[in-house]
PDB file of C-alpha atoms in Angstrom:
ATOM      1  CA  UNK X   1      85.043 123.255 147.566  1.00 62.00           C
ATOM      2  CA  UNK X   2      83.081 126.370 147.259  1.00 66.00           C
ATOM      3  CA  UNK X   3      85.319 129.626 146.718  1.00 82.00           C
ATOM      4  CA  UNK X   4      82.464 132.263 147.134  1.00 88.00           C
ATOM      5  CA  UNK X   5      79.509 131.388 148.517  1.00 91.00           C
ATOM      6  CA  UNK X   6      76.296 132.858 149.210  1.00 93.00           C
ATOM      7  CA  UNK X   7      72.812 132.622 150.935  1.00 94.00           C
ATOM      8  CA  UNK X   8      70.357 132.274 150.330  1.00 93.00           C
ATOM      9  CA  UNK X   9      69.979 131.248 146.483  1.00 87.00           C
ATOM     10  CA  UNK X  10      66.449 132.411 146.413  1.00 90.00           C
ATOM     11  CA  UNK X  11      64.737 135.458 148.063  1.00 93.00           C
ATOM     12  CA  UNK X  12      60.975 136.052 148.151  1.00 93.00           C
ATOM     13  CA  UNK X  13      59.620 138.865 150.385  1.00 93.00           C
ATOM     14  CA  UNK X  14      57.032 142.045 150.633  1.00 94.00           C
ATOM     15  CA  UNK X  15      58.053 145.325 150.434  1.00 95.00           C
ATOM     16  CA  UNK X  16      59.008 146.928 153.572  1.00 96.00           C
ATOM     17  CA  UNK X  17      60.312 143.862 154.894  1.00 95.00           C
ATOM     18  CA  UNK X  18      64.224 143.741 156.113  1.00 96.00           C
ATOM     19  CA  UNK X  19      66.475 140.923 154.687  1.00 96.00           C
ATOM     20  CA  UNK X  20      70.069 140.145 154.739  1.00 97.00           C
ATOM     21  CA  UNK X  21      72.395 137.903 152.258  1.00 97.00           C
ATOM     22  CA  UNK X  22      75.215 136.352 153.473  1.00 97.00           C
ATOM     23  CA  UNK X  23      78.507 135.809 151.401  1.00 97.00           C
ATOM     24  CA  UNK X  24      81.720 133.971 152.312  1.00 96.00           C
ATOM     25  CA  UNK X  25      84.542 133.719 150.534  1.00 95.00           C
ATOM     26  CA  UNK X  26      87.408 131.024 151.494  1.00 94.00           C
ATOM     27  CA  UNK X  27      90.145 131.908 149.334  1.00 90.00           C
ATOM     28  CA  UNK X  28      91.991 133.986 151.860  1.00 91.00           C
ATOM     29  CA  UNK X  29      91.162 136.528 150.216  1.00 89.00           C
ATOM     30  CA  UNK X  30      91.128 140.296 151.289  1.00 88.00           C
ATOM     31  CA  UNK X  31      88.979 142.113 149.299  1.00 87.00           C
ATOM     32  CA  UNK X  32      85.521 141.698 148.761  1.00 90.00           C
ATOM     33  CA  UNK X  33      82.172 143.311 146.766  1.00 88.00           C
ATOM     34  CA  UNK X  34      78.613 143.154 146.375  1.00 91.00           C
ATOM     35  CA  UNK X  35      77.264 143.548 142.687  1.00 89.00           C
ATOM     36  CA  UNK X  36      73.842 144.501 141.604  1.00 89.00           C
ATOM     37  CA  UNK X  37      72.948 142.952 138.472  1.00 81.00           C
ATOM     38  CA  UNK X  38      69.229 144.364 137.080  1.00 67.00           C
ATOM     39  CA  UNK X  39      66.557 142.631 134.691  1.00 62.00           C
ATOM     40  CA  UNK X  40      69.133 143.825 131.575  1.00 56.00           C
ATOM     41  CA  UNK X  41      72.191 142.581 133.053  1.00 59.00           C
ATOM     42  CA  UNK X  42      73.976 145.219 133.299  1.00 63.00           C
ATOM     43  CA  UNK X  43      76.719 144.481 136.785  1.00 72.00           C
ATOM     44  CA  UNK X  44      77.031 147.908 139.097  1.00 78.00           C
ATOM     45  CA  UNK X  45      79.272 147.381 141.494  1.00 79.00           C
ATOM     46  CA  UNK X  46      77.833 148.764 145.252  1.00 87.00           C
ATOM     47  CA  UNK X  47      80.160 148.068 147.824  1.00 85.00           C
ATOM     48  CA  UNK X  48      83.498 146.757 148.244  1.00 84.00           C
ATOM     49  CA  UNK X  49      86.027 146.300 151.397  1.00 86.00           C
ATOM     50  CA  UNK X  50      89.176 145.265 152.036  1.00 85.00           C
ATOM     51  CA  UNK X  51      90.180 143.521 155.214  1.00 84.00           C
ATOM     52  CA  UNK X  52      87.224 144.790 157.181  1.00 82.00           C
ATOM     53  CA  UNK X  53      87.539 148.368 156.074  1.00 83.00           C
ATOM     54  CA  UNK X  54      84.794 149.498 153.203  1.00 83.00           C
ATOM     55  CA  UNK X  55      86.845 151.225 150.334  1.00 77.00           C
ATOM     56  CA  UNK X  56      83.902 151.847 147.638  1.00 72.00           C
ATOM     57  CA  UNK X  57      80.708 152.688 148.622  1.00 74.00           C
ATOM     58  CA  UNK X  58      78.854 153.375 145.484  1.00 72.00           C
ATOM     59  CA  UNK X  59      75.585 155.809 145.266  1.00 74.00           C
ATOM     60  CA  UNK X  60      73.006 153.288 147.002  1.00 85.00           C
ATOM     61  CA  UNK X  61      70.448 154.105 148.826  1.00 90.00           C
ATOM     62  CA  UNK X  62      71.145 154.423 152.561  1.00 91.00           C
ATOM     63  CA  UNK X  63      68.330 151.437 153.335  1.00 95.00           C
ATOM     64  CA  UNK X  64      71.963 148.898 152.017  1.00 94.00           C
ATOM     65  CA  UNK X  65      74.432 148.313 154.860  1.00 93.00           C
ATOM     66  CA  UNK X  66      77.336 146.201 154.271  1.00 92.00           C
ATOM     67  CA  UNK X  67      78.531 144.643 157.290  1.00 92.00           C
ATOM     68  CA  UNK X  68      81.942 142.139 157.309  1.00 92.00           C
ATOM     69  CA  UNK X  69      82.534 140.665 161.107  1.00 91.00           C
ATOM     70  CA  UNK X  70      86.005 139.251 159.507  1.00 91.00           C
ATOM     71  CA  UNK X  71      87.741 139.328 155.889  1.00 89.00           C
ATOM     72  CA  UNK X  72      86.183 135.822 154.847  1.00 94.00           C
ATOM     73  CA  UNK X  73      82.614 137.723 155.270  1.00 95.00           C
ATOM     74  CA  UNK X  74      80.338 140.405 153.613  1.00 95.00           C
ATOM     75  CA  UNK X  75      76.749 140.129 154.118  1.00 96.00           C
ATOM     76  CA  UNK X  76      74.195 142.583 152.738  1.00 96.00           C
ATOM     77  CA  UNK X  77      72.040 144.059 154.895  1.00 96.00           C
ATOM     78  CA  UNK X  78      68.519 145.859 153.117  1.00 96.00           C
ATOM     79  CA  UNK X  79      65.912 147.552 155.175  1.00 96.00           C
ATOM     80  CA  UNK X  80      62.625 148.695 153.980  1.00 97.00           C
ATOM     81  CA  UNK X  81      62.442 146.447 150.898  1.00 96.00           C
ATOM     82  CA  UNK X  82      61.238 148.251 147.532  1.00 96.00           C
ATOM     83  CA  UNK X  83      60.021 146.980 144.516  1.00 95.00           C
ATOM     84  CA  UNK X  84      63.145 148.305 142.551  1.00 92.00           C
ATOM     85  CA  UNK X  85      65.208 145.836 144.594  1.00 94.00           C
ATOM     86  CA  UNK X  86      64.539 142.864 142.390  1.00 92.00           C
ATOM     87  CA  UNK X  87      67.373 142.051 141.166  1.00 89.00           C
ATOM     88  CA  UNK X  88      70.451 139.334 141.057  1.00 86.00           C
ATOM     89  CA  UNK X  89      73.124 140.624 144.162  1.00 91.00           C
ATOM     90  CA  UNK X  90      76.420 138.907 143.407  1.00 88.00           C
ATOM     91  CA  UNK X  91      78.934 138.749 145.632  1.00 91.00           C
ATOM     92  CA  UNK X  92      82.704 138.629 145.260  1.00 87.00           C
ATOM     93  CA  UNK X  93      86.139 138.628 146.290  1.00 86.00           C
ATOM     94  CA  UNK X  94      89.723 139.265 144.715  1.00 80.00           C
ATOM     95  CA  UNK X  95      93.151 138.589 146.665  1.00 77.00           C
ATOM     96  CA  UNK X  96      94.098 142.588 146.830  1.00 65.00           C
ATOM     97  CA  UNK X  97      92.638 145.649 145.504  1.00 62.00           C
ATOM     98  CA  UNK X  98      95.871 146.858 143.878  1.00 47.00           C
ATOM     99  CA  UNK X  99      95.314 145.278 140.413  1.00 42.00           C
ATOM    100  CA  UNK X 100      95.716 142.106 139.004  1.00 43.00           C
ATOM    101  CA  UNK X 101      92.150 141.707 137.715  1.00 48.00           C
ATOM    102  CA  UNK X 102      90.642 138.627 138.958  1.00 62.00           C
ATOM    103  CA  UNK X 103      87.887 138.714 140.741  1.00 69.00           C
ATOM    104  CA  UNK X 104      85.840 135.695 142.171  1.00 76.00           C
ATOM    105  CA  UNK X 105      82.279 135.553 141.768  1.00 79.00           C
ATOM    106  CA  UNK X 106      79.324 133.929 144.211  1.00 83.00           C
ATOM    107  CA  UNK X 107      76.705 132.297 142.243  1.00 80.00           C
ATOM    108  CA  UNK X 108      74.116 135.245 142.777  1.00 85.00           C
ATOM    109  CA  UNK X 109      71.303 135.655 145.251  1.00 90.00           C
ATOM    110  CA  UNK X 110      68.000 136.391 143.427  1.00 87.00           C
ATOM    111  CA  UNK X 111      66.138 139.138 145.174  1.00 92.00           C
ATOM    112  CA  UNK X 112      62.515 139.390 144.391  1.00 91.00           C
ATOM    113  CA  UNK X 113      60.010 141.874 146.231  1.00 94.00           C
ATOM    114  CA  UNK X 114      56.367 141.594 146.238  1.00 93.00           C
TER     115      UNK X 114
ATOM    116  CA  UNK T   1      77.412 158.335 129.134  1.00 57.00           C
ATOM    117  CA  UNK T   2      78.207 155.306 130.294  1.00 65.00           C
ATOM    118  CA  UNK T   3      81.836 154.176 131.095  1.00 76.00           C
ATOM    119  CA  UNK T   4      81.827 151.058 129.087  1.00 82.00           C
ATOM    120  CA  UNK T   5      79.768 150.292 126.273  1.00 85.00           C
ATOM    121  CA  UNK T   6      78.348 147.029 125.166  1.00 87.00           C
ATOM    122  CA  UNK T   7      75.721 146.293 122.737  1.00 82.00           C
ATOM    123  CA  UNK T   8      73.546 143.546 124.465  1.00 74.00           C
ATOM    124  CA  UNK T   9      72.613 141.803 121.838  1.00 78.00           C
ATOM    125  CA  UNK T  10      71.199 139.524 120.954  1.00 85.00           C
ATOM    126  CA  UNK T  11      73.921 137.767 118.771  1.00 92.00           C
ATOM    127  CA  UNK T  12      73.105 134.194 117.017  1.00 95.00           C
ATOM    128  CA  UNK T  13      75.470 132.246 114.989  1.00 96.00           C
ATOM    129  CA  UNK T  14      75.750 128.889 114.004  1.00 97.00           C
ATOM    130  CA  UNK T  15      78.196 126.440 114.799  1.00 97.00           C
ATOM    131  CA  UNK T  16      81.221 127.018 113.500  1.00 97.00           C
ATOM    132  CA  UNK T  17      81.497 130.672 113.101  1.00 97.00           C
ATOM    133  CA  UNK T  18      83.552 133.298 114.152  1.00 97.00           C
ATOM    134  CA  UNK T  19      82.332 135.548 116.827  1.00 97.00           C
ATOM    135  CA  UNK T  20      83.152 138.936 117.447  1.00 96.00           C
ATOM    136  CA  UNK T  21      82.404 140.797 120.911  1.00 96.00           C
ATOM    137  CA  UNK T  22      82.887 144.578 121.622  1.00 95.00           C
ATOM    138  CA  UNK T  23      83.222 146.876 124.143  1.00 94.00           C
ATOM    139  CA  UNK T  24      84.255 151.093 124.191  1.00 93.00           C
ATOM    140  CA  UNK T  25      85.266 152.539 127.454  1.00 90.00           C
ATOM    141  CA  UNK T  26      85.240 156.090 128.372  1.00 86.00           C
ATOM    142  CA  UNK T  27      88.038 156.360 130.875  1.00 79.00           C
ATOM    143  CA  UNK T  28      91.457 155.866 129.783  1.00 79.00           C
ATOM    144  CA  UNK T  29      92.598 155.722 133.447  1.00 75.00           C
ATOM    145  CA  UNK T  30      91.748 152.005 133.076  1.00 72.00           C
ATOM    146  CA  UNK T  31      94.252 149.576 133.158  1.00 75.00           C
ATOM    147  CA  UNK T  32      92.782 145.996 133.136  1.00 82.00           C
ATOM    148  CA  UNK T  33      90.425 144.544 130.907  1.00 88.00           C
ATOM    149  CA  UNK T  34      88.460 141.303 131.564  1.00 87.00           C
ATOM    150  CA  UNK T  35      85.842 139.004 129.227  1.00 91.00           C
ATOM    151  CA  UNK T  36      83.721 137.218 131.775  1.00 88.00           C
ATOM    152  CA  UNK T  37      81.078 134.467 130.670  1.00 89.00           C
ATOM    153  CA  UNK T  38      77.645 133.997 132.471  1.00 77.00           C
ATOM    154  CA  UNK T  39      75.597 130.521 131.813  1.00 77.00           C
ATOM    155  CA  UNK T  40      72.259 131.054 132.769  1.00 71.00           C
ATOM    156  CA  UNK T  41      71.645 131.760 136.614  1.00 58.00           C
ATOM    157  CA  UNK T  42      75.108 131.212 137.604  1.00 63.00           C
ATOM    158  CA  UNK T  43      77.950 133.897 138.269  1.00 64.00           C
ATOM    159  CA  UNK T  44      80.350 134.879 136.171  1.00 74.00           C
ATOM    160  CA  UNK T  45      83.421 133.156 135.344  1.00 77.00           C
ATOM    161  CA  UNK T  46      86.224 135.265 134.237  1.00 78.00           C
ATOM    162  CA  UNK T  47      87.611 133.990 130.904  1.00 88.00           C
ATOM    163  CA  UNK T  48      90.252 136.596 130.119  1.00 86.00           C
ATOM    164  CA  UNK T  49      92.253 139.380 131.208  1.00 83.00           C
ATOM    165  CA  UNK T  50      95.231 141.902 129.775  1.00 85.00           C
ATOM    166  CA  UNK T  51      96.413 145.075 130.875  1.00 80.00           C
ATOM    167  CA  UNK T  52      97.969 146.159 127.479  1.00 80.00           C
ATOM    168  CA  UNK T  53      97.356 146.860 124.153  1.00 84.00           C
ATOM    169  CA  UNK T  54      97.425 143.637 121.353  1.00 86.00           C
ATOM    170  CA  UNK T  55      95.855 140.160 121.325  1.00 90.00           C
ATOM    171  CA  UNK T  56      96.124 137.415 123.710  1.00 92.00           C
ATOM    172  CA  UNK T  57      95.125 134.316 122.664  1.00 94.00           C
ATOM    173  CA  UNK T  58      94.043 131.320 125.111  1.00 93.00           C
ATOM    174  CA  UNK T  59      92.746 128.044 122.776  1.00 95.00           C
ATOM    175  CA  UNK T  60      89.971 128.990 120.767  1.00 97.00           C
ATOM    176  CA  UNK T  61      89.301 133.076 122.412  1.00 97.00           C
ATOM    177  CA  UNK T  62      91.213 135.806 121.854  1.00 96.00           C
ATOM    178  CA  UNK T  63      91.310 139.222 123.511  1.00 95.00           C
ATOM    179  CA  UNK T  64      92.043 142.462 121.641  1.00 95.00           C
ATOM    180  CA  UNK T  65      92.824 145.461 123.203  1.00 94.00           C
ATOM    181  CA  UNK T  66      93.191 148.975 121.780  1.00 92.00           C
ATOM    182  CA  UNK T  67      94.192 151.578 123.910  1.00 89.00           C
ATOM    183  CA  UNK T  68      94.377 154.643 121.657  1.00 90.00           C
ATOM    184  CA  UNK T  69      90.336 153.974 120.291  1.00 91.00           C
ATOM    185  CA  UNK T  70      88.839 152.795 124.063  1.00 91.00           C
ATOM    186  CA  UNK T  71      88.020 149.396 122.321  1.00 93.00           C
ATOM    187  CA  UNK T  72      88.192 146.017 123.438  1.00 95.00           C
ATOM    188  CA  UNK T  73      87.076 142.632 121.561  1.00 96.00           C
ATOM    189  CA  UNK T  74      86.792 139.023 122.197  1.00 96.00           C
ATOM    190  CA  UNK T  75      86.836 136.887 119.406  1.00 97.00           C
ATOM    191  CA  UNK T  76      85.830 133.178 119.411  1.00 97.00           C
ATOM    192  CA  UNK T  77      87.179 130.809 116.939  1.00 97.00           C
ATOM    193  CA  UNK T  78      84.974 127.710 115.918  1.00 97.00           C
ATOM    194  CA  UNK T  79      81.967 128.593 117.980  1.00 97.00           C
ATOM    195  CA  UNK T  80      80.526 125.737 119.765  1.00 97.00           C
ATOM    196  CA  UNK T  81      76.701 125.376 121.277  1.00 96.00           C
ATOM    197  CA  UNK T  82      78.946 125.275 124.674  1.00 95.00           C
ATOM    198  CA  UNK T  83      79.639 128.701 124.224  1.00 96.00           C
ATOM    199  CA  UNK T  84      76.243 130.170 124.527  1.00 94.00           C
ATOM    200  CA  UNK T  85      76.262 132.518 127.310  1.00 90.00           C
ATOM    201  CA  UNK T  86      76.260 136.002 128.287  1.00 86.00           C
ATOM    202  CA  UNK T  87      79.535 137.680 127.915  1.00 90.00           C
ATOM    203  CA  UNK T  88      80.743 140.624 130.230  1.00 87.00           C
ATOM    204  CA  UNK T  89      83.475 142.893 129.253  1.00 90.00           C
ATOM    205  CA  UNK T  90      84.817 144.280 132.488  1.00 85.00           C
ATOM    206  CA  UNK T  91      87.829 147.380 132.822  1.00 83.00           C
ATOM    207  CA  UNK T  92      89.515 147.828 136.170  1.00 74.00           C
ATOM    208  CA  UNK T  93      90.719 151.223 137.304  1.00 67.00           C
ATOM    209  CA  UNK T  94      93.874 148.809 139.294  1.00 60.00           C
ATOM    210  CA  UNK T  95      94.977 151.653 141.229  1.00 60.00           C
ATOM    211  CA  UNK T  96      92.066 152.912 142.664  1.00 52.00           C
ATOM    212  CA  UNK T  97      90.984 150.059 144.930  1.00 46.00           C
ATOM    213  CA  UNK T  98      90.059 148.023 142.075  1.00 49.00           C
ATOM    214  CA  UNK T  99      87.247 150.159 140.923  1.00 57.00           C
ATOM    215  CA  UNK T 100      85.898 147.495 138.410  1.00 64.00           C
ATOM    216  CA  UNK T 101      83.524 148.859 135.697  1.00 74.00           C
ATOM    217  CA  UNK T 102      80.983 146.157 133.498  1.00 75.00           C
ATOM    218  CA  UNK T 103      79.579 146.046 129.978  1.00 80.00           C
ATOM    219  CA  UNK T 104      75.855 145.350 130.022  1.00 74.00           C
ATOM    220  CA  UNK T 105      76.741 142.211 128.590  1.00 81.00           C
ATOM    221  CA  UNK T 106      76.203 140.152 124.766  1.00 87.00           C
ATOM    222  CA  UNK T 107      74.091 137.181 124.981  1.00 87.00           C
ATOM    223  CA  UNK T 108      75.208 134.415 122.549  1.00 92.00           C
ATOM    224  CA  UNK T 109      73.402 131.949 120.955  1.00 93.00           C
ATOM    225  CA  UNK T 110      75.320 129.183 119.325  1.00 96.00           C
ATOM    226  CA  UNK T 111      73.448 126.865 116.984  1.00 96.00           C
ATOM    227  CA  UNK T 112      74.083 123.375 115.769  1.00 95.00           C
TER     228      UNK T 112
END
């Protein structure tokens, strides 16, 4: 069974374009993040919310939207695509965001943009 | 400057050897500390985590935290090719929503 999941794997598109990644967690978890990890690998945390409600909003540009319909879902939503988007968005999820450490990790959504 | 520190390597050893991975942090308001491993094009896994100062050992890894410098080690006992990866150290700011800081992250290369 998958813990954190998210789609797509792969993501090839031209600059300008809108895309969204999907991420789903079924652990019952109620907090969850999107991570930006760039060409050195260094993680940055850009978002996180917990049960519906966004509680870290890093500085990102405006073009990200987060959007969770429900506490088992945050999906990434990116409008006009640029070039310094390419990276590896990971998404993940932790049972409370009042310590304890552990968070779980999706397997990463490669983000390339032409 | 950055919050937490890593030098990204990279770090080769052969099998066998002891391996020793550091981070600094900034921010003493942190309270957790976590050593994640990343194979190639997969997530990270945590491997670790303490919230005070000392070692904790689990098998053949052991975490080392000191408080008073901002320093934080993993050390890996009789390396294995297995272990090549990329290792994250992580600090969590617990009671401010979780506020979860990375290292850049070490790449390891283990060699038979």
């Amino acid at each position: 069974d998958t813990a954190v999941s998210q789609t797509p794997k792969y993501l090839v598109t031209q600059m300008g374009n809108d895309k969204s990644i999907k991420c789903e967690q079924n652990l019952g978890h109620d907090t969850m993040y999107w991570y930006k990890q760039d060409s050195k690998k260094f993680l940055k945390i850009m978002f996180s919310y917990n049960n519906k409600e966004l509680i870290i909003n890093e500085t990102v540009p405006n073009r990200f939207s987060p959007k969770s319909p429900d506490k088992a879902h945050l999906n990434l939503h990116i409008n006009s695509l640029e070039l310094g988007d390419s990276a590896v968005y990971f998404c993940a999820s932790s049972q409370t965001p009042s310590g304890g450490g552990e968070q779980f990790f999706g397997p990463g959504t490669r983000l390339t943009v032409l | 400057q950055k919050e937490v520190e890593q030098d990204p390597g990279p770090l080769s050893v052969p099998e066998g050897a002891i391996v020793s991975l550091n981070c600094t942090y900034s921010n003493s308001a942190f309270q957790y500390f976590m050593w994640y491993r990343q194979y190639s094009r997969k997530g990270p896994e945590l491997l670790m985590y303490t919230y005070s100062s000392g070692n904790k050992e689990d098998g053949r890894f052991t975490a080392q935290v000191d408080k008073s410098s901002k320093y934080i080690s993993l050390f890996i006992r009789d390396s294995q090719p297995s272990d090549s990866a990329t290792y994250l150290c992580a600090i969590l700011e617990a009671y401010n929503n979780n506020d979860m800081r990375f290292g850049a992250g070490t790449r390891l290369t283990v060699k038979p």
